[in-house]
Amino acid sequence: MKNIRTNIFNPVSPDQVDYLPDHVLSIDNGKITQICSFSDFHGSWEDQRSCICLPGFIDLHVHLSQYRIRGLYHPALLPWLDSSVFPEEQKSLSEAYATALSRDFFSALIKAGTTFSVIYTAPFREAAEAAFEVAHDMGAKAKIGMTMMDRNAPQGLLQTTGYAISNSIRLHEKWNSESLSYIFTPRFAPTCSAELMREVADYAKSHDAFIQTHLSENPDEMAWVKEIFGKSSYTEVYESLGILGPRSILGHAIHLSDPEMDVLSSSGSSIAHCPDSNFYLKSGEFPLSRVKAHNIPFGLGSDVGAGTSLNMLYHAKQMNFRQNTDPVLPSEMLYRISLANAKILHLDHRMGSLDIGKDADILFFRIPDGLYLGEHSLSQLCFSSEDFLLAKVLVDGVNRLGS
Ligand code: GUN
Ligand code: FE
């Protein structure tokens, strides 16, 4: 049992964050067991009054196998995949390489305050298996997928449909806890056959499994999809194959018509919005107000390696900065890297906010010298996060920072 005296910011909705100054947060057996005002508390406590305390961050879209090529610039998606991404992903065929990379990656996630992530690896069983083993060893929580590509990929990365499906199913059967589970990961329509996507969709539906892929990120990609599938829209390709649904997460989804948004909305699919990546690759501006008007659930992803950082506060700031006219308030910036993502993952009974019964995945940020504590501290954290020291990262109640 541990009692921590601190100042809590708890996300509730895009418009609401609860501020609980000078409260005591109690943790037992990895769970939050009590949150009460210090004036009502009796007992011993650890002093974190110089910190603000938030739920662990959730990264909804990140490519582990691209971690070492972050910042390796190319100004457009398809040439970047060919020149930077595919040669690097090829290296994760080596289990030793994939294991060392996974160790670096999960250590860096903790240093950034990310306590749950939704991961693409490379198109090799070895890459996904290494990521799972390392996550398990390090107590990291994630959904992890082996990226699937059974057409239009370079020789060394190209899978047979059978390899992609059978290894994914094996991984899905092996890693099946709420803390660490498999997510089916057809990379995107251009590198996946209709047969592969249909099999993934059918299996995922009958096993309540999650699917992630990319959708309408870049005009050249969209033209390629049109050329291959001949459908009236990119969204229709996924819809017709059964890829959409309440356990489907679509990366980017920038260039969508209103009818496509209606389809996403009625299917219950979610979007992983990756604002940093969208401007890095000059993919375009996320249609924020239209996505909201269509009631499509969305949250933030770093999209490393097209994203340049694992720091979700940085991406929350980019969400604001990468809208020309729509302001994004701090309450929403926090929500989109915590509770929104937990809901999309159907894990909001376990994480996403600081509530009794949830996992004790908790961050403590020290207020910089010269700034004073108050309700405004969240805004200062969101816009000037580099001034705040991340002092402690609890995962299931255990401090993982520095370990
Ligand atoms: N579309 C297909 N693959 C990728 C990828 O690895 N990164 C991004 N940003 N978009 C993609
Ligand atoms: Fe991506």
CSV table of C-alpha atoms and ligand atoms in Angstrom, one decimal, residues 61 63 66 77 80-81 85-86 89 120 187-188 214 217 221 252 277 281 303 306, ligand 1:
chain,number,residue,atom,x,y,z
A,61,HIS,CA,-0.1,4.5,-33.5
A,63,HIS,CA,6.1,1.8,-35.6
A,66,GLN,CA,11.2,2.4,-37.5
A,77,LEU,CA,5.2,9.1,-48.1
A,80,TRP,CA,10.1,7.7,-47.8
A,81,LEU,CA,8.8,4.1,-47.5
A,85,VAL,CA,11.5,2.6,-44.1
A,86,PHE,CA,11.8,-0.7,-46.0
A,89,GLU,CA,12.4,-2.8,-41.4
A,120,TYR,CA,3.4,-1.9,-35.8
A,187,ARG,CA,0.0,-2.3,-43.5
A,188,PHE,CA,-2.2,-0.5,-46.0
A,214,HIS,CA,-3.4,3.2,-42.7
A,217,GLU,CA,-2.8,9.6,-45.8
A,221,GLU,CA,-1.2,6.6,-52.1
A,252,HIS,CA,-4.1,9.3,-40.5
A,277,SER,CA,3.9,12.9,-39.2
A,281,LEU,CA,5.7,14.0,-44.8
A,303,ASP,CA,3.6,7.6,-35.8
A,306,ALA,CA,7.5,9.5,-39.6
B,1,GUN,N1,1.5,3.9,-44.9
B,1,GUN,C1,2.0,2.6,-45.0
B,1,GUN,N2,3.0,2.3,-44.3
B,1,GUN,C2,3.3,3.4,-43.6
B,1,GUN,C3,4.3,3.7,-42.6
B,1,GUN,O1,5.1,2.9,-42.2
B,1,GUN,N3,4.2,5.0,-42.1
B,1,GUN,C4,3.3,5.9,-42.5
B,1,GUN,N4,3.3,7.1,-41.9
B,1,GUN,N5,2.4,5.6,-43.4
B,1,GUN,C5,2.4,4.4,-43.9
